[in-house]
Amino acid sequence: MKNNILTIIKKEFVRFFGDKRLVFTTILLPGIMIYALYTFMGKGLMTQFETSDDYVYQIAVENMPESMKDVLALDGKAEIDDITADEESDTKQKIEEQNKDLLIVFPEAFDEKVAAYDAASGEVAPQIAMYYNSTRTESYTSYQMMTELFDSYESTLANKFDINSGDADYDMASDKDETGKFFSMMLPMLMMMFLYSGCVAIAPESIAGEKERGTIATLLVTPIKRSQLAVGKIVSLSVIGLLSGLSSFVGTILSLPSLMGGTGDTMNAGVYQVSDYVLLLLVILSTVLVMVAAMSLLSAFSKSVKEAGTSIMPLMVVIMVVSITSMFGNGAPSEPYWYLIPFYNSVQCMNGVFSFAVVPLHIIITVISNVVYTILLAGGLAKVFDSEKIMYL
């Protein structure tokens, strides 16, 4: 029995790894493409929201108060243009046409009005109007800078106490906490998508593809048990699917600093221990077994690879819906019975690993239940292999 299963596994490996183009497109290419795409996206997004260091903001000011002349200079980073009320409409037009960054309109006698204003009087405070174009990065950035500057200036007018004004680090969240929060939300969903993509690229071809070409008929007439054929197919396809999924996972991890921009410096996969990666690998491997077994069984009922792809579509929907559960709720559920649900249990276990909240019992239940589901699906696949009505359609 063992030799027969190994023979099937060897046959699948020879078919797959013997085709260098297939190995590249299935295992290496996903990781490379994800790394390149996410890195490019991260750098591209950052350029959309950053201005050049040597850029000089074009700011027009109406009714410039004496108290603001030095403040608005922005240490030479802004070119201030004093305008009159008659020029206000024309300046707004320039901002709309992206030829000017910002228009600041102070009320007349601004300094005197601010000095005379009493918050307890209930009267409306002196208002500063700022006009900008949110579709132009430089314009929106100048608006944000001025808003922060005016807020800071306002606080100095009646400053009774300060909040977190020292040099200490008041945010007690560590890089480990930030990494765990982000990874536990995003990576379980991405990992399930990667595993599905890797499995769907090989399972229909190995089952429905051989059925379509007629080569599976040769296997079925050999003196080998159908259960051995099913196990051999599932194990070999799971290894290949696992390699493909891990390639995509590695590509994602490597590209995160660029994808996250400035905050990516705190996202460091090095905060996880070897034991965390071992537990993650166990969960992933058991998940791939179930995924491949389910796809193989669905493919066995199909006449062609194209038909198998259609049959597997509902499984993709289920996996996608289950995957996004990692983004909701307050961490993984604590009740053990949740970890009997296939795919959902894997997502929640990954959530626990990435958020540093691993419960060994949950991992054990997940792995064992996934193995049991795989055995049941393999038994179903063996029954299908026994059916001449289905296999020789």
Coordinates of C-alpha atoms in Angstrom, one line a residue:
M1 CA 0.0 0.0 0.0
K2 CA 2.8 2.4 1.0
N3 CA 4.7 1.7 -2.2
N4 CA 1.6 2.3 -4.4
I5 CA 0.9 5.7 -2.7
L6 CA 4.6 6.7 -3.1
T7 CA 4.4 5.7 -6.8
I8 CA 1.4 8.0 -7.3
I9 CA 3.1 10.8 -5.5
K10 CA 6.3 10.3 -7.5
K11 CA 4.2 10.3 -10.7
E12 CA 2.6 13.7 -9.8
F13 CA 5.9 15.2 -8.8
V14 CA 7.6 14.1 -12.1
R15 CA 4.7 15.5 -14.1
F16 CA 4.8 18.8 -12.3
F17 CA 8.5 19.4 -11.5
G18 CA 9.5 18.0 -14.9
D19 CA 7.8 21.0 -16.5
K20 CA 10.1 24.0 -15.6
R21 CA 7.6 26.5 -17.0
L22 CA 4.8 25.1 -14.8
V23 CA 7.1 25.2 -11.7
F24 CA 8.0 28.8 -12.4
T25 CA 4.4 30.0 -13.0
T26 CA 2.9 28.0 -10.1
I27 CA 5.5 28.3 -7.4
L28 CA 8.0 31.1 -8.1
L29 CA 6.0 33.6 -10.1
P30 CA 3.2 34.3 -7.5
G31 CA 5.7 35.3 -4.9
I32 CA 7.7 37.4 -7.3
M33 CA 4.6 39.1 -8.8
I34 CA 3.1 39.9 -5.3
Y35 CA 6.4 41.3 -4.1
A36 CA 6.9 43.5 -7.2
L37 CA 3.2 44.6 -7.3
Y38 CA 2.9 45.4 -3.6
T39 CA 6.3 47.2 -3.5
F40 CA 5.3 49.2 -6.6
M41 CA 1.9 50.0 -5.1
G42 CA 3.4 51.2 -1.8
K43 CA 5.9 53.5 -3.5
G44 CA 3.3 54.7 -5.9
L45 CA 0.8 55.5 -3.1
M46 CA 3.4 57.4 -1.1
T47 CA 4.2 59.6 -4.1
Q48 CA 0.5 60.5 -4.3
F49 CA 0.5 61.9 -0.8
E50 CA 4.0 63.4 -0.5
T51 CA 5.4 66.6 -1.9
S52 CA 9.0 67.2 -2.9
D53 CA 11.3 68.4 -0.1
D54 CA 12.4 71.4 -2.1
Y55 CA 8.8 72.4 -3.2
V56 CA 7.8 76.0 -2.4
Y57 CA 4.1 76.3 -1.6
Q58 CA 2.2 79.0 -3.4
I59 CA 0.0 80.7 -0.8
A60 CA -2.1 83.8 -1.2
V61 CA -3.2 85.7 2.0
E62 CA -5.9 88.4 2.3
N63 CA -5.7 90.8 5.2
M64 CA -2.4 89.5 6.5
P65 CA -2.1 90.3 10.2
E66 CA 1.2 91.4 11.7
S67 CA 1.3 88.5 14.1
M68 CA 1.2 86.0 11.2
K69 CA 3.8 87.4 8.9
D70 CA 6.7 85.4 10.3
V71 CA 4.6 82.3 11.0
L72 CA 3.3 81.9 7.5
A73 CA 6.8 82.1 6.0
L74 CA 7.3 78.5 6.9
D75 CA 11.1 78.9 7.0
G76 CA 11.2 79.7 3.3
K77 CA 9.1 76.8 2.2
A78 CA 6.2 79.0 1.1
E79 CA 5.9 82.0 -1.2
I80 CA 3.4 84.4 0.3
D81 CA 1.4 86.6 -2.0
D82 CA -0.6 89.4 -0.3
I83 CA -3.8 90.1 -2.1
T84 CA -6.8 92.4 -1.8
A85 CA -10.5 91.5 -1.6
D86 CA -10.8 92.3 -5.3
E87 CA -8.3 89.6 -6.2
E88 CA -10.0 86.9 -4.1
S89 CA -12.2 85.6 -6.9
D90 CA -9.3 85.4 -9.3
T91 CA -7.2 83.5 -6.7
K92 CA -9.9 81.0 -6.1
Q93 CA -10.0 80.4 -9.9
K94 CA -6.2 79.7 -9.9
I95 CA -6.6 77.2 -7.0
E96 CA -9.4 75.5 -9.0
E97 CA -7.1 75.3 -12.0
Q98 CA -4.2 74.0 -9.8
N99 CA -2.0 77.1 -10.4
K100 CA -2.2 78.1 -6.8
D101 CA -2.0 76.0 -3.6
L102 CA -3.9 77.9 -0.9
L103 CA -5.9 81.0 -0.2
I104 CA -6.1 82.2 3.4
V105 CA -8.6 85.0 4.2
F106 CA -8.2 86.7 7.6
P107 CA -10.9 89.0 8.9
E108 CA -10.0 92.6 9.0
A109 CA -8.2 93.7 12.2
F110 CA -7.7 90.1 13.0
D111 CA -5.2 90.7 15.9
E112 CA -7.4 93.2 17.6
K113 CA -10.5 90.9 17.3
V114 CA -8.6 88.0 18.7
A115 CA -7.2 90.1 21.6
A116 CA -10.7 91.4 22.4
Y117 CA -12.5 88.0 22.1
D118 CA -13.9 86.5 25.2
A119 CA -15.0 82.8 24.9
A120 CA -17.4 83.2 27.8
S121 CA -19.4 85.8 25.9
G122 CA -21.0 83.3 23.6
E123 CA -20.1 85.3 20.6
V124 CA -18.7 83.8 17.4
A125 CA -14.9 83.7 17.4
P126 CA -13.0 85.4 14.6
Q127 CA -13.0 83.1 11.6
I128 CA -10.1 82.2 9.2
A129 CA -11.2 80.9 5.8
M130 CA -8.9 78.6 3.8
Y131 CA -9.5 77.6 0.2
Y132 CA -7.7 74.7 -1.3
N133 CA -7.9 71.9 -4.0
S134 CA -8.0 68.5 -2.4
T135 CA -7.2 66.8 -5.8
R136 CA -3.8 68.4 -5.8
T137 CA -1.3 67.0 -3.3
E138 CA 0.6 70.2 -2.8
S139 CA -2.6 72.1 -2.2
Y140 CA -4.0 69.6 0.3
T141 CA -0.7 69.3 2.1
S142 CA -0.5 73.1 2.5
Y143 CA -4.0 73.2 3.9
Q144 CA -3.1 70.5 6.4
M145 CA 0.1 72.3 7.5
M146 CA -1.8 75.6 7.9
T147 CA -4.5 73.9 9.9
E148 CA -2.0 72.4 12.3
L149 CA -0.1 75.7 12.5
F150 CA -3.3 77.7 13.4
D151 CA -4.4 75.1 15.9
S152 CA -1.0 75.4 17.6
Y153 CA -1.1 79.2 17.5
E154 CA -4.6 79.2 19.0
S155 CA -3.5 77.0 21.9
T156 CA -0.8 79.5 22.8
L157 CA -3.3 82.3 23.3
A158 CA -4.9 80.8 26.4
N159 CA -2.5 78.0 27.3
K160 CA -3.4 76.8 30.8
F161 CA -1.9 73.4 30.6
D162 CA -0.1 71.0 28.2
I163 CA -0.8 67.4 27.2
N164 CA 2.1 65.1 26.5
S165 CA 4.5 68.0 25.8
G166 CA 7.6 66.2 27.0
D167 CA 10.1 64.1 25.1
A168 CA 8.9 60.8 26.5
D169 CA 7.2 58.2 24.4
Y170 CA 3.5 58.3 25.6
D171 CA 2.3 55.6 23.3
M172 CA 2.8 52.3 25.2
A173 CA 2.1 50.1 22.1
S174 CA 5.3 48.3 21.1
D175 CA 6.3 47.4 17.5
K176 CA 5.3 43.9 18.4
D177 CA 1.8 45.0 19.3
E178 CA 1.4 47.0 16.1
T179 CA 2.7 44.2 14.0
G180 CA 0.4 41.7 15.7
K181 CA -2.7 43.9 15.2
F182 CA -2.0 44.5 11.5
F183 CA -0.9 41.0 10.7
S184 CA -3.8 39.3 12.5
M185 CA -6.3 41.4 10.5
M186 CA -4.7 41.1 7.0
L187 CA -2.5 38.0 6.7
P188 CA -5.1 35.3 7.5
M189 CA -7.3 36.6 4.6
L190 CA -4.3 36.9 2.2
M191 CA -2.9 33.5 3.2
M192 CA -6.2 31.8 2.5
M193 CA -6.4 33.5 -0.9
F194 CA -2.8 32.5 -1.7
L195 CA -3.4 28.9 -0.7
Y196 CA -6.6 28.8 -2.8
S197 CA -4.8 30.2 -5.8
G198 CA -2.0 27.7 -5.5
C199 CA -4.4 24.7 -5.1
V200 CA -6.8 25.7 -7.9
A201 CA -4.0 26.0 -10.3
I202 CA -3.1 22.3 -9.9
A203 CA -6.0 20.2 -8.6
P204 CA -8.4 20.5 -11.5
E205 CA -5.5 19.8 -14.0
S206 CA -4.5 16.7 -12.1
I207 CA -8.0 15.2 -11.8
A208 CA -10.2 16.6 -14.5
G209 CA -7.3 17.2 -16.8
E210 CA -6.2 13.6 -16.8
K211 CA -9.9 12.6 -17.1
E212 CA -10.2 14.9 -20.1
R213 CA -7.0 13.5 -21.8
G214 CA -8.0 9.9 -21.0
T215 CA -4.8 9.2 -19.0
I216 CA -6.6 8.6 -15.8
A217 CA -8.2 5.5 -17.3
T218 CA -4.8 3.9 -17.5
L219 CA -4.3 4.4 -13.8
L220 CA -7.7 3.0 -13.0
V221 CA -7.0 -0.3 -14.7
T222 CA -3.8 -0.9 -12.8
P223 CA -3.8 -3.1 -9.7
I224 CA -4.0 -0.3 -7.3
K225 CA -6.6 0.5 -4.7
R226 CA -8.7 3.5 -5.4
S227 CA -8.1 4.8 -1.9
Q228 CA -4.4 4.7 -2.5
L229 CA -4.8 6.6 -5.7
A230 CA -6.9 9.2 -4.0
V231 CA -4.4 9.6 -1.1
G232 CA -1.4 9.8 -3.5
K233 CA -3.1 12.5 -5.5
I234 CA -4.1 14.6 -2.5
V235 CA -0.7 14.4 -0.8
S236 CA 1.3 15.2 -3.9
L237 CA -1.0 18.1 -4.9
S238 CA -1.0 19.4 -1.3
V239 CA 2.8 19.7 -1.3
I240 CA 2.7 21.6 -4.6
G241 CA -0.1 23.8 -3.4
L242 CA 1.7 24.5 -0.1
L243 CA 4.9 25.6 -2.0
S244 CA 2.8 27.9 -4.1
G245 CA 1.0 29.4 -1.1
L246 CA 4.2 29.9 0.9
S247 CA 5.9 31.6 -2.1
S248 CA 3.0 34.2 -2.1
F249 CA 3.2 34.5 1.6
V250 CA 7.0 35.2 1.6
G251 CA 6.5 37.8 -1.2
T252 CA 3.9 39.6 0.9
I253 CA 6.0 39.7 4.0
L254 CA 9.0 41.1 2.1
S255 CA 6.9 43.8 0.4
L256 CA 5.1 45.0 3.6
P257 CA 7.6 47.8 4.5
S258 CA 7.1 49.3 1.0
L259 CA 3.4 48.7 1.0
M260 CA 2.9 50.3 4.4
G261 CA 5.0 53.3 3.6
G262 CA 6.3 55.1 6.7
T263 CA 4.4 52.8 9.1
G264 CA 6.0 49.8 7.5
D265 CA 9.1 50.3 9.6
T266 CA 7.2 49.0 12.6
M267 CA 5.9 46.0 10.7
N268 CA 8.5 43.4 11.3
A269 CA 7.9 39.6 10.9
G270 CA 11.0 39.1 13.1
V271 CA 8.9 39.6 16.2
Y272 CA 7.6 36.1 15.8
Q273 CA 9.4 33.1 17.3
V274 CA 10.3 29.8 15.5
S275 CA 7.5 28.1 17.4
D276 CA 5.0 30.6 16.0
Y277 CA 6.0 29.7 12.4
V278 CA 5.9 26.0 13.2
L279 CA 2.3 26.3 14.4
L280 CA 1.4 28.4 11.4
L281 CA 2.9 25.8 9.1
L282 CA 0.9 23.0 10.8
V283 CA -2.3 25.0 10.3
I284 CA -1.5 25.9 6.7
L285 CA -0.6 22.3 5.8
S286 CA -3.8 20.9 7.3
T287 CA -5.7 23.6 5.5
V288 CA -4.1 22.8 2.1
L289 CA -5.0 19.1 2.6
V290 CA -8.7 19.9 3.0
M291 CA -8.6 22.4 0.2
V292 CA -7.0 20.0 -2.3
A293 CA -9.2 17.1 -1.2
A294 CA -12.3 19.2 -1.7
M295 CA -11.1 20.5 -5.1
S296 CA -10.1 17.0 -6.2
L297 CA -13.5 15.6 -5.3
L298 CA -15.3 18.4 -7.2
S299 CA -13.0 18.0 -10.2
A300 CA -13.6 14.2 -10.3
F301 CA -17.3 14.9 -11.2
S302 CA -16.2 17.2 -14.1
K303 CA -15.6 16.2 -17.7
S304 CA -12.9 18.9 -18.4
V305 CA -10.6 21.4 -16.6
K306 CA -12.9 24.2 -17.7
E307 CA -15.9 22.5 -16.1
A308 CA -13.9 21.8 -13.0
G309 CA -13.1 25.4 -12.6
T310 CA -16.8 26.2 -12.7
S311 CA -17.6 23.5 -10.2
I312 CA -15.0 24.9 -7.8
M313 CA -16.3 28.5 -7.9
P314 CA -18.7 28.0 -4.9
L315 CA -15.8 26.8 -2.8
M316 CA -13.9 30.0 -3.7
V317 CA -16.8 32.1 -2.5
V318 CA -17.0 30.2 0.8
I319 CA -13.2 30.6 1.4
M320 CA -13.4 34.3 0.6
V321 CA -16.3 34.9 2.9
V322 CA -14.7 33.0 5.7
S323 CA -11.3 34.7 5.2
I324 CA -12.6 38.2 5.9
T325 CA -13.7 37.2 9.3
S326 CA -10.2 37.8 10.5
M327 CA -10.9 41.6 10.0
F328 CA -13.9 41.7 12.3
G329 CA -14.5 40.9 15.9
N330 CA -12.1 41.2 18.8
G331 CA -9.6 38.4 18.1
A332 CA -10.1 34.7 17.7
P333 CA -13.1 33.1 19.5
S334 CA -12.3 31.2 22.7
E335 CA -14.9 28.5 22.4
P336 CA -13.3 25.2 21.1
Y337 CA -16.3 24.2 19.0
W338 CA -15.6 27.0 16.5
Y339 CA -12.4 25.2 15.5
L340 CA -14.3 22.2 14.1
I341 CA -15.6 24.3 11.2
P342 CA -13.3 23.8 8.2
F343 CA -11.5 26.9 6.8
Y344 CA -13.0 29.1 9.5
N345 CA -10.9 27.2 12.1
S346 CA -7.7 27.8 10.0
V347 CA -8.4 31.6 9.7
Q348 CA -9.0 31.9 13.4
C349 CA -5.9 29.9 14.3
M350 CA -3.8 32.1 12.0
N351 CA -5.4 35.1 13.7
G352 CA -4.3 33.7 17.0
V353 CA -0.7 33.1 15.9
F354 CA -0.3 36.5 14.3
S355 CA -1.8 38.3 17.3
F356 CA 0.4 36.4 19.9
A357 CA -2.7 34.8 21.4
V358 CA -2.1 31.2 20.5
V359 CA -4.2 28.6 22.3
P360 CA -2.6 25.1 21.8
L361 CA -6.0 23.4 22.2
H362 CA -7.4 25.3 19.3
I363 CA -4.4 24.4 17.1
I364 CA -4.8 20.7 18.0
I365 CA -8.6 20.7 17.3
T366 CA -8.0 22.5 14.0
V367 CA -5.3 20.2 12.7
I368 CA -7.1 17.0 13.8
S369 CA -10.4 18.1 12.4
N370 CA -8.8 19.1 9.1
V371 CA -7.1 15.8 8.8
V372 CA -10.4 14.0 9.5
Y373 CA -12.1 16.1 6.8
T374 CA -9.3 15.2 4.4
I375 CA -9.7 11.5 5.1
L376 CA -13.5 11.7 4.5
L377 CA -13.0 13.6 1.3
A378 CA -10.3 11.2 0.2
G379 CA -12.8 8.4 0.8
G380 CA -15.4 10.2 -1.3
L381 CA -12.8 10.6 -4.0
A382 CA -12.0 6.9 -3.9
K383 CA -15.7 6.1 -4.3
V384 CA -15.9 8.3 -7.3
F385 CA -12.8 6.6 -8.8
D386 CA -14.7 3.3 -8.3
S387 CA -17.7 4.6 -10.3
E388 CA -17.2 3.8 -14.0
K389 CA -20.3 5.9 -14.8
I390 CA -18.6 9.0 -13.4
M391 CA -15.0 8.4 -14.5
Y392 CA -15.7 7.3 -18.0
L393 CA -18.2 10.0 -18.9

